[in-house]
Amino acid sequence: LIEESCFCILSQQTVEKNLWWNKKLLSQAGKEVLIKAVLQAIPIYAMGVFRLPDSFLRDLHLMISDFWWHNQDNRKIHWLSWKKLCTSKRDGEIGFWDLVLLNKAMLRKQLWRILSNPTSLVCRVLKARYFPRGPYWRQKWVGNLHSLGAAFCQPTTSYLPNLDGL
């Protein structure tokens, strides 16, 4: 895991956007569009490369939730839980992203790319650096644990049997 202080610029960008928009009068539909298009999109690139600290992601969830429930009277009563706000639109809710799950999914996507294309440069570099003696799930780490590698080392039993040929 990377230290939370490394992501302060992401948090700062989100706060700046949030403060600027709180001065405007926005409908719930406008708030939804801004949250999905900007506030939840700010950390996307970092999520594909690093496992962001859960505390950092919880702070972003809180910031987004406060922005969603903010009204002209400066009251921020949260009428629904964050879990409920993250329920899909098909199920009748808002459909915000759960950033913790999204971060894990994006890192697993990178893992899948690496494992499905074993001749790629990134795959060869990672294998040489961290897994010189065989598949990653069957050995201990060589060298320092990198954030991307930490995400890969989390339990992956659901798809391990299918990866022996890679």
Coordinates of C-alpha atoms in Angstrom, one line a residue:
L1 CA 0.0 0.0 0.0
I2 CA 1.1 3.5 -0.8
E3 CA 1.0 6.0 2.0
E4 CA -2.1 8.2 2.1
S5 CA 0.0 11.3 2.0
C6 CA 1.0 10.4 -1.6
F7 CA -2.5 10.9 -2.8
C8 CA -3.1 14.3 -1.2
I9 CA -3.2 16.0 -4.6
L10 CA -6.1 13.8 -5.6
S11 CA -7.9 14.7 -2.4
Q12 CA -7.1 18.4 -2.9
Q13 CA -8.4 18.3 -6.5
T14 CA -11.6 16.7 -5.3
V15 CA -12.1 19.2 -2.5
E16 CA -11.5 22.2 -4.8
K17 CA -14.1 20.9 -7.3
N18 CA -16.5 20.2 -4.4
L19 CA -16.1 23.6 -2.8
W20 CA -16.6 25.4 -6.1
W21 CA -19.8 23.5 -6.9
N22 CA -21.3 23.9 -3.5
K23 CA -21.6 27.6 -4.2
K24 CA -23.8 26.8 -7.2
L25 CA -27.5 25.8 -7.1
L26 CA -27.7 22.4 -8.7
S27 CA -30.6 20.0 -9.0
Q28 CA -30.2 16.4 -7.9
A29 CA -29.7 15.4 -11.5
G30 CA -27.0 18.0 -12.0
K31 CA -25.2 16.8 -8.8
E32 CA -25.4 13.2 -10.0
V33 CA -23.8 14.0 -13.3
L34 CA -21.0 16.0 -11.7
I35 CA -20.3 13.3 -9.1
K36 CA -20.2 10.6 -11.8
A37 CA -18.3 12.6 -14.4
V38 CA -15.8 14.4 -12.3
L39 CA -15.6 13.6 -8.5
Q40 CA -15.5 9.8 -9.1
A41 CA -13.4 10.1 -12.2
I42 CA -10.5 12.0 -10.5
P43 CA -8.8 9.0 -8.9
I44 CA -9.5 6.5 -11.8
Y45 CA -6.0 6.6 -13.3
A46 CA -4.3 6.1 -9.9
M47 CA -6.7 3.2 -9.1
G48 CA -5.5 1.3 -12.2
V49 CA -1.9 1.4 -11.0
F50 CA -2.0 1.6 -7.2
R51 CA -4.1 0.1 -4.4
L52 CA -5.3 3.3 -2.8
P53 CA -5.6 3.3 1.0
D54 CA -9.1 2.4 2.3
S55 CA -9.1 5.5 4.5
F56 CA -8.4 7.7 1.5
L57 CA -11.3 6.1 -0.4
R58 CA -13.6 6.4 2.6
D59 CA -12.8 10.1 2.8
L60 CA -13.7 10.4 -0.9
H61 CA -17.0 8.6 -0.3
L62 CA -17.8 10.9 2.6
M63 CA -17.0 14.0 0.5
I64 CA -19.2 12.7 -2.4
S65 CA -22.0 11.8 0.0
D66 CA -21.8 15.3 1.7
F67 CA -21.9 16.9 -1.7
W68 CA -24.9 14.8 -2.7
W69 CA -27.0 15.6 0.4
H70 CA -25.9 19.2 0.7
N71 CA -28.8 21.7 0.3
Q72 CA -29.2 25.5 0.4
D73 CA -29.7 25.5 4.2
N74 CA -26.2 23.9 4.7
R75 CA -27.8 20.8 6.2
K76 CA -26.3 17.5 5.1
I77 CA -28.7 14.9 6.4
H78 CA -27.8 11.6 4.8
W79 CA -31.1 9.9 4.1
L80 CA -29.5 6.8 2.5
S81 CA -26.4 4.9 3.4
W82 CA -23.4 4.9 1.0
K83 CA -24.0 1.2 0.3
K84 CA -27.5 2.1 -0.9
L85 CA -26.3 5.0 -3.0
C86 CA -23.9 2.6 -4.7
T87 CA -26.7 0.2 -5.7
S88 CA -27.2 0.1 -9.4
K89 CA -29.9 2.1 -11.2
R90 CA -31.5 -1.2 -12.4
D91 CA -32.3 -1.9 -8.7
G92 CA -33.8 1.6 -8.3
E93 CA -31.0 3.5 -6.7
I94 CA -28.4 6.1 -7.8
G95 CA -25.6 3.9 -9.1
F96 CA -22.6 5.7 -7.7
W97 CA -19.4 3.7 -7.7
D98 CA -18.0 2.0 -4.6
L99 CA -14.4 3.2 -5.0
V100 CA -13.0 0.4 -2.9
L101 CA -14.5 -2.2 -5.1
L102 CA -13.6 -0.3 -8.2
N103 CA -10.0 0.0 -7.1
K104 CA -9.8 -3.8 -6.6
A105 CA -11.5 -4.5 -9.9
M106 CA -9.1 -2.2 -11.8
L107 CA -6.0 -3.8 -10.3
R108 CA -7.4 -7.3 -11.0
K109 CA -7.9 -6.1 -14.6
Q110 CA -4.3 -5.2 -14.8
L111 CA -3.4 -8.6 -13.4
W112 CA -5.6 -10.3 -16.1
R113 CA -3.8 -8.3 -18.8
I114 CA -0.4 -9.4 -17.5
L115 CA -1.4 -13.0 -17.2
S116 CA -3.2 -13.2 -20.5
N117 CA -0.3 -11.7 -22.4
P118 CA 2.8 -13.3 -20.9
T119 CA 5.1 -11.9 -23.6
S120 CA 4.4 -8.3 -23.0
L121 CA 7.2 -6.1 -21.7
V122 CA 5.4 -5.3 -18.4
C123 CA 4.8 -9.0 -17.8
R124 CA 8.4 -9.9 -18.4
V125 CA 9.7 -7.1 -16.2
L126 CA 7.4 -8.1 -13.3
K127 CA 8.3 -11.7 -13.6
A128 CA 12.0 -11.0 -13.6
R129 CA 11.8 -8.6 -10.7
Y130 CA 9.3 -10.3 -8.4
F131 CA 8.6 -13.9 -9.5
P132 CA 11.9 -15.3 -11.0
R133 CA 11.0 -18.9 -9.9
G134 CA 7.6 -19.4 -11.4
P135 CA 3.9 -18.3 -11.1
Y136 CA 3.2 -15.5 -8.7
W137 CA 0.6 -17.4 -6.6
R138 CA 3.0 -20.2 -5.8
Q139 CA 6.0 -18.4 -4.4
K140 CA 7.1 -15.8 -1.9
W141 CA 8.1 -12.3 -2.9
V142 CA 11.6 -11.4 -4.0
G143 CA 12.5 -7.8 -3.4
N144 CA 10.3 -5.0 -1.9
L145 CA 6.6 -5.3 -2.1
H146 CA 5.1 -2.9 -4.7
S147 CA 1.6 -1.7 -4.5
L148 CA 0.6 -3.4 -7.7
G149 CA 2.1 -6.6 -6.5
A150 CA 0.4 -6.3 -3.2
A151 CA -2.9 -6.2 -5.0
F152 CA -1.9 -9.3 -7.0
C153 CA -1.0 -11.2 -3.8
Q154 CA -4.4 -10.9 -2.3
P155 CA -6.4 -14.2 -2.4
T156 CA -7.3 -15.1 -6.0
T157 CA -8.5 -18.6 -5.5
S158 CA -11.6 -18.1 -7.8
Y159 CA -9.5 -18.1 -10.9
L160 CA -6.2 -19.8 -10.0
P161 CA -7.0 -23.2 -11.5
N162 CA -7.4 -21.6 -14.9
L163 CA -4.1 -19.8 -14.8
D164 CA -1.7 -22.8 -14.7
G165 CA -1.0 -22.6 -18.5
L166 CA -0.1 -18.9 -18.4

